[in-house]
Amino acid sequence: DTAVSQTPKYLVTQMGNDKSIKCEQNLGHDTMYWYKQDSKKFLKIMFSYNNKELIINETVPNRFSPKSPDKAHLNLHINSLELGDSAVYFCASSQVVRNEQFFGPGTRLTVL
Amino acid sequence: QKEVEQNSGPLSVPEGAIASLNCTYSDRGSQSFFWYRQYSGKSPELIMSIYSNGDKEDGRFTAQLNKASQYVSLLIRDSQPSDSATYLCAVSLRAGGFKTIFGAGTRLFVKA
């Protein structure tokens, strides 16, 4: 009965490859997010979806493309992976009114 | 100027003492304020939210908000070694949605 789940937990891949990370929440929240946490542990928002609609799209390379098939799912596809993409990617969800966010366990992406 | 600023620490306190964590933010339009705890290798976990000026207490935790001074703090009473973690201050703005900006975090060590 995990609240926010992500798959995979670890992702090791070569430069230039394409990969996807999946996120699901069973909290009934209407808003979902993708965050990137770099090696300095700084947590930065990338995208936010409210009721399947993109509401926040930070300055992120267009190699990153989020997709929300429904309110409970938010996936992240990354094309042409680069070394600088190595980080931990967190999915989170909230009710937009209070914005108390619940985070998934994270996906550690390593690009070689 | 960083949007959300925290002292990176580490802050070291003896077991049983009060730990005081501070945060300042730059946008006066900020509406919601949060403290998250992140253990090493884990995801951020919400511990306190505060929306109006004053104090809010929950168990050993007290959040304090002063919008005039653009200042948020977290007090941890009777600190325990299990409180040793990085504490992230987060502030939500309203810009076509609830964008949340995280501070870089303060590392807290509680010595037994």
mmCIF file of C-alpha atoms in Angstrom:
data_model
loop_
_atom_site.group_PDB
_atom_site.id
_atom_site.type_symbol
_atom_site.label_atom_id
_atom_site.label_comp_id
_atom_site.label_asym_id
_atom_site.label_seq_id
_atom_site.Cartn_x
_atom_site.Cartn_y
_atom_site.Cartn_z
ATOM 1 C CA ASP A 1 0.000 0.000 0.000
ATOM 2 C CA THR A 2 2.845 2.345 -0.924
ATOM 3 C CA ALA A 3 1.613 5.932 -1.301
ATOM 4 C CA VAL A 4 3.940 7.116 -4.082
ATOM 5 C CA SER A 5 5.916 4.516 -5.977
ATOM 6 C CA GLN A 6 8.565 4.845 -8.659
ATOM 7 C CA THR A 7 10.203 2.364 -10.972
ATOM 8 C CA PRO A 8 12.973 1.602 -11.425
ATOM 9 C CA LYS A 9 14.839 2.397 -8.213
ATOM 10 C CA TYR A 10 18.202 2.336 -9.977
ATOM 11 C CA LEU A 11 18.995 3.029 -13.603
ATOM 12 C CA VAL A 12 22.488 2.679 -15.068
ATOM 13 C CA THR A 13 22.854 3.437 -18.750
ATOM 14 C CA GLN A 14 25.190 4.686 -21.434
ATOM 15 C CA MET A 15 25.312 8.185 -22.854
ATOM 16 C CA GLY A 16 22.971 8.669 -25.780
ATOM 17 C CA ASN A 17 20.408 6.104 -24.639
ATOM 18 C CA ASP A 18 16.725 6.805 -24.002
ATOM 19 C CA LYS A 19 15.121 5.797 -20.705
ATOM 20 C CA SER A 20 11.840 6.174 -18.841
ATOM 21 C CA ILE A 21 10.909 6.427 -15.174
ATOM 22 C CA LYS A 22 7.391 5.640 -14.001
ATOM 23 C CA CYS A 23 5.519 7.070 -11.029
ATOM 24 C CA GLU A 24 2.201 6.147 -9.466
ATOM 25 C CA GLN A 25 0.340 7.528 -6.461
ATOM 26 C CA ASN A 26 -2.632 6.011 -4.645
ATOM 27 C CA LEU A 27 -3.354 8.988 -2.385
ATOM 28 C CA GLY A 28 -6.083 10.452 -4.572
ATOM 29 C CA HIS A 29 -4.029 13.617 -5.105
ATOM 30 C CA ASP A 30 -4.696 15.889 -8.057
ATOM 31 C CA THR A 31 -1.143 17.164 -8.617
ATOM 32 C CA MET A 32 2.086 15.347 -9.374
ATOM 33 C CA TYR A 33 5.669 16.543 -9.718
ATOM 34 C CA TRP A 34 9.099 15.574 -10.939
ATOM 35 C CA TYR A 35 12.141 16.814 -9.035
ATOM 36 C CA LYS A 36 15.849 16.408 -9.686
ATOM 37 C CA GLN A 37 18.281 16.172 -6.783
ATOM 38 C CA ASP A 38 21.869 16.588 -7.846
ATOM 39 C CA SER A 39 25.092 15.498 -6.167
ATOM 40 C CA LYS A 40 25.009 18.581 -3.929
ATOM 41 C CA LYS A 41 21.592 17.417 -2.698
ATOM 42 C CA PHE A 42 19.811 20.455 -4.096
ATOM 43 C CA LEU A 43 16.191 19.563 -4.909
ATOM 44 C CA LYS A 44 14.850 21.344 -7.961
ATOM 45 C CA ILE A 45 11.402 21.137 -9.523
ATOM 46 C CA MET A 46 11.245 20.085 -13.164
ATOM 47 C CA PHE A 47 7.574 19.595 -13.988
ATOM 48 C CA SER A 48 4.180 19.672 -12.341
ATOM 49 C CA TYR A 49 0.866 18.287 -13.548
ATOM 50 C CA ASN A 50 -2.544 19.127 -12.143
ATOM 51 C CA ASN A 51 -5.386 16.839 -13.237
ATOM 52 C CA LYS A 52 -3.250 15.624 -16.172
ATOM 53 C CA GLU A 53 -2.526 19.180 -17.314
ATOM 54 C CA LEU A 54 1.036 20.534 -17.344
ATOM 55 C CA ILE A 55 1.139 23.568 -15.055
ATOM 56 C CA ILE A 56 4.842 23.968 -14.319
ATOM 57 C CA ASN A 57 7.575 23.412 -16.865
ATOM 58 C CA GLU A 58 10.867 24.701 -15.564
ATOM 59 C CA THR A 59 13.904 25.376 -17.709
ATOM 60 C CA VAL A 60 14.619 21.773 -18.514
ATOM 61 C CA PRO A 61 16.188 20.473 -21.755
ATOM 62 C CA ASN A 62 13.523 19.308 -24.167
ATOM 63 C CA ARG A 63 15.172 15.881 -24.038
ATOM 64 C CA PHE A 64 13.007 15.477 -20.922
ATOM 65 C CA SER A 65 9.352 14.803 -21.657
ATOM 66 C CA PRO A 66 6.775 14.126 -18.963
ATOM 67 C CA LYS A 67 3.526 12.325 -19.633
ATOM 68 C CA SER A 68 0.494 11.989 -17.387
ATOM 69 C CA PRO A 69 -1.968 9.386 -18.688
ATOM 70 C CA ASP A 70 -4.240 9.942 -15.681
ATOM 71 C CA LYS A 71 -4.210 11.726 -12.312
ATOM 72 C CA ALA A 72 -2.515 8.804 -10.580
ATOM 73 C CA HIS A 73 0.405 8.411 -12.972
ATOM 74 C CA LEU A 74 3.236 10.631 -14.132
ATOM 75 C CA ASN A 75 6.048 9.273 -16.254
ATOM 76 C CA LEU A 76 9.316 10.870 -17.311
ATOM 77 C CA HIS A 77 11.028 10.001 -20.575
ATOM 78 C CA ILE A 78 14.580 11.150 -21.217
ATOM 79 C CA ASN A 79 16.116 11.093 -24.680
ATOM 80 C CA SER A 80 19.806 11.114 -25.583
ATOM 81 C CA LEU A 81 21.042 10.848 -22.018
ATOM 82 C CA GLU A 82 24.057 12.932 -21.033
ATOM 83 C CA LEU A 83 26.555 12.613 -18.177
ATOM 84 C CA GLY A 84 25.019 15.668 -16.486
ATOM 85 C CA ASP A 85 21.678 13.894 -16.226
ATOM 86 C CA SER A 86 23.089 11.675 -13.496
ATOM 87 C CA ALA A 87 21.098 12.464 -10.363
ATOM 88 C CA VAL A 88 18.279 11.176 -8.194
ATOM 89 C CA TYR A 89 14.856 11.866 -9.648
ATOM 90 C CA PHE A 90 11.937 12.112 -7.257
ATOM 91 C CA CYS A 91 8.272 11.958 -8.052
ATOM 92 C CA ALA A 92 5.871 13.628 -5.612
ATOM 93 C CA SER A 93 2.153 14.243 -5.307
ATOM 94 C CA SER A 94 -0.135 16.605 -3.413
ATOM 95 C CA GLN A 95 -3.546 18.155 -3.304
ATOM 96 C CA VAL A 96 -2.961 21.517 -4.996
ATOM 97 C CA VAL A 97 -4.911 23.417 -2.326
ATOM 98 C CA ARG A 98 -2.517 22.651 0.521
ATOM 99 C CA ASN A 99 0.469 21.526 -1.521
ATOM 100 C CA GLU A 100 1.798 19.184 1.159
ATOM 101 C CA GLN A 101 3.895 16.927 -1.017
ATOM 102 C CA PHE A 102 4.531 13.237 -0.568
ATOM 103 C CA PHE A 103 7.614 11.891 -2.276
ATOM 104 C CA GLY A 104 8.356 8.590 -3.920
ATOM 105 C CA PRO A 105 11.513 6.644 -3.018
ATOM 106 C CA GLY A 106 13.501 8.136 -5.893
ATOM 107 C CA THR A 107 15.236 6.786 -8.970
ATOM 108 C CA ARG A 108 19.016 7.001 -8.990
ATOM 109 C CA LEU A 109 20.088 7.539 -12.586
ATOM 110 C CA THR A 110 23.721 7.016 -13.509
ATOM 111 C CA VAL A 111 24.848 7.856 -17.015
ATOM 112 C CA LEU A 112 28.200 6.346 -18.023
ATOM 113 C CA GLN B 1 19.899 36.190 -4.149
ATOM 114 C CA LYS B 2 18.736 32.628 -3.538
ATOM 115 C CA GLU B 3 14.969 32.275 -3.251
ATOM 116 C CA VAL B 4 15.093 30.100 -0.130
ATOM 117 C CA GLU B 5 18.166 30.275 2.051
ATOM 118 C CA GLN B 6 19.269 27.960 4.814
ATOM 119 C CA ASN B 7 22.486 27.566 6.737
ATOM 120 C CA SER B 8 23.990 24.367 5.347
ATOM 121 C CA GLY B 9 25.440 23.406 8.718
ATOM 122 C CA PRO B 10 26.246 20.961 10.011
ATOM 123 C CA LEU B 11 24.389 21.905 13.164
ATOM 124 C CA SER B 12 25.470 19.727 16.051
ATOM 125 C CA VAL B 13 23.443 19.492 19.273
ATOM 126 C CA PRO B 14 23.624 17.117 22.250
ATOM 127 C CA GLU B 15 20.835 14.633 22.836
ATOM 128 C CA GLY B 16 17.963 16.206 24.751
ATOM 129 C CA ALA B 17 18.760 19.758 23.611
ATOM 130 C CA ILE B 18 16.662 22.040 21.411
ATOM 131 C CA ALA B 19 17.717 22.193 17.765
ATOM 132 C CA SER B 20 16.868 25.439 15.995
ATOM 133 C CA LEU B 21 16.784 25.515 12.202
ATOM 134 C CA ASN B 22 16.268 28.718 10.260
ATOM 135 C CA CYS B 23 15.180 29.688 6.770
ATOM 136 C CA THR B 24 14.617 32.944 4.907
ATOM 137 C CA TYR B 25 12.792 33.434 1.627
ATOM 138 C CA SER B 26 12.790 36.222 -0.926
ATOM 139 C CA ASP B 27 9.295 36.271 -2.456
ATOM 140 C CA ARG B 28 6.790 38.215 -0.338
ATOM 141 C CA GLY B 29 3.954 36.559 -2.239
ATOM 142 C CA SER B 30 4.818 33.171 -0.778
ATOM 143 C CA GLN B 31 1.807 31.494 0.720
ATOM 144 C CA SER B 32 2.755 28.113 2.136
ATOM 145 C CA PHE B 33 5.782 26.989 4.098
ATOM 146 C CA PHE B 34 7.045 23.518 4.804
ATOM 147 C CA TRP B 35 9.760 21.605 6.578
ATOM 148 C CA TYR B 36 10.883 18.273 5.173
ATOM 149 C CA ARG B 37 13.292 15.818 6.719
ATOM 150 C CA GLN B 38 15.592 13.775 4.483
ATOM 151 C CA TYR B 39 17.687 10.920 5.781
ATOM 152 C CA SER B 40 20.761 9.996 3.773
ATOM 153 C CA GLY B 41 19.786 7.970 0.719
ATOM 154 C CA LYS B 42 16.061 8.436 1.353
ATOM 155 C CA SER B 43 13.333 10.685 0.014
ATOM 156 C CA PRO B 44 12.146 13.919 1.655
ATOM 157 C CA GLU B 45 9.416 13.438 4.253
ATOM 158 C CA LEU B 46 7.028 16.220 5.249
ATOM 159 C CA ILE B 47 7.192 16.974 8.968
ATOM 160 C CA MET B 48 5.536 20.383 9.282
ATOM 161 C CA SER B 49 3.476 22.806 7.228
ATOM 162 C CA ILE B 50 2.542 26.338 8.233
ATOM 163 C CA TYR B 51 0.387 28.863 6.420
ATOM 164 C CA SER B 52 -0.083 31.842 8.757
ATOM 165 C CA ASN B 53 2.072 33.923 11.048
ATOM 166 C CA GLY B 54 2.860 32.519 14.449
ATOM 167 C CA ASP B 55 3.755 29.161 15.893
ATOM 168 C CA LYS B 56 2.483 25.696 15.067
ATOM 169 C CA GLU B 57 3.332 22.778 17.322
ATOM 170 C CA ASP B 58 3.231 19.077 16.557
ATOM 171 C CA GLY B 59 4.783 16.835 19.184
ATOM 172 C CA ARG B 60 8.440 17.745 19.600
ATOM 173 C CA PHE B 61 8.366 20.012 16.527
ATOM 174 C CA THR B 62 7.405 23.682 16.412
ATOM 175 C CA ALA B 63 7.322 25.687 13.202
ATOM 176 C CA GLN B 64 7.439 29.466 13.402
ATOM 177 C CA LEU B 65 6.513 31.854 10.604
ATOM 178 C CA ASN B 66 7.117 35.601 10.388
ATOM 179 C CA LYS B 67 5.971 36.878 7.002
ATOM 180 C CA ALA B 68 7.039 40.462 7.729
ATOM 181 C CA SER B 69 10.615 39.281 8.230
ATOM 182 C CA GLN B 70 10.281 36.549 5.559
ATOM 183 C CA TYR B 71 11.528 34.038 8.066
ATOM 184 C CA VAL B 72 10.578 30.461 8.917
ATOM 185 C CA SER B 73 12.087 28.352 11.647
ATOM 186 C CA LEU B 74 11.810 24.839 13.011
ATOM 187 C CA LEU B 75 12.479 23.957 16.624
ATOM 188 C CA ILE B 76 13.054 20.361 17.633
ATOM 189 C CA ARG B 77 12.729 19.827 21.373
ATOM 190 C CA ASP B 78 14.359 16.939 23.225
ATOM 191 C CA SER B 79 16.491 16.146 20.180
ATOM 192 C CA GLN B 80 17.216 12.472 19.597
ATOM 193 C CA PRO B 81 20.003 10.805 17.578
ATOM 194 C CA SER B 82 17.242 9.616 15.215
ATOM 195 C CA ASP B 83 16.594 13.290 14.356
ATOM 196 C CA SER B 84 20.000 13.415 12.643
ATOM 197 C CA ALA B 85 19.154 14.201 9.023
ATOM 198 C CA THR B 86 19.035 17.032 6.519
ATOM 199 C CA TYR B 87 16.123 19.423 7.025
ATOM 200 C CA LEU B 88 14.764 21.117 3.925
ATOM 201 C CA CYS B 89 12.806 24.349 4.085
ATOM 202 C CA ALA B 90 10.303 24.717 1.240
ATOM 203 C CA VAL B 91 8.204 27.660 0.150
ATOM 204 C CA SER B 92 5.272 27.615 -2.246
ATOM 205 C CA LEU B 93 4.562 30.455 -4.620
ATOM 206 C CA ARG B 94 1.574 30.880 -6.800
ATOM 207 C CA ALA B 95 2.593 31.146 -10.442
ATOM 208 C CA GLY B 96 0.027 29.341 -12.534
ATOM 209 C CA GLY B 97 0.130 26.613 -9.969
ATOM 210 C CA PHE B 98 1.827 25.903 -6.701
ATOM 211 C CA LYS B 99 5.503 25.993 -7.476
ATOM 212 C CA THR B 100 7.587 24.904 -4.508
ATOM 213 C CA ILE B 101 11.115 26.130 -4.015
ATOM 214 C CA PHE B 102 13.374 24.133 -1.722
ATOM 215 C CA GLY B 103 16.309 25.419 0.245
ATOM 216 C CA ALA B 104 19.606 23.586 0.083
ATOM 217 C CA GLY B 105 18.983 22.035 3.509
ATOM 218 C CA THR B 106 20.611 22.107 6.939
ATOM 219 C CA ARG B 107 22.394 18.990 8.160
ATOM 220 C CA LEU B 108 21.611 18.252 11.789
ATOM 221 C CA PHE B 109 23.668 15.942 14.005
ATOM 222 C CA VAL B 110 22.350 14.954 17.389
ATOM 223 C CA LYS B 111 25.114 13.530 19.571
ATOM 224 C CA ALA B 112 24.215 10.767 21.991
#
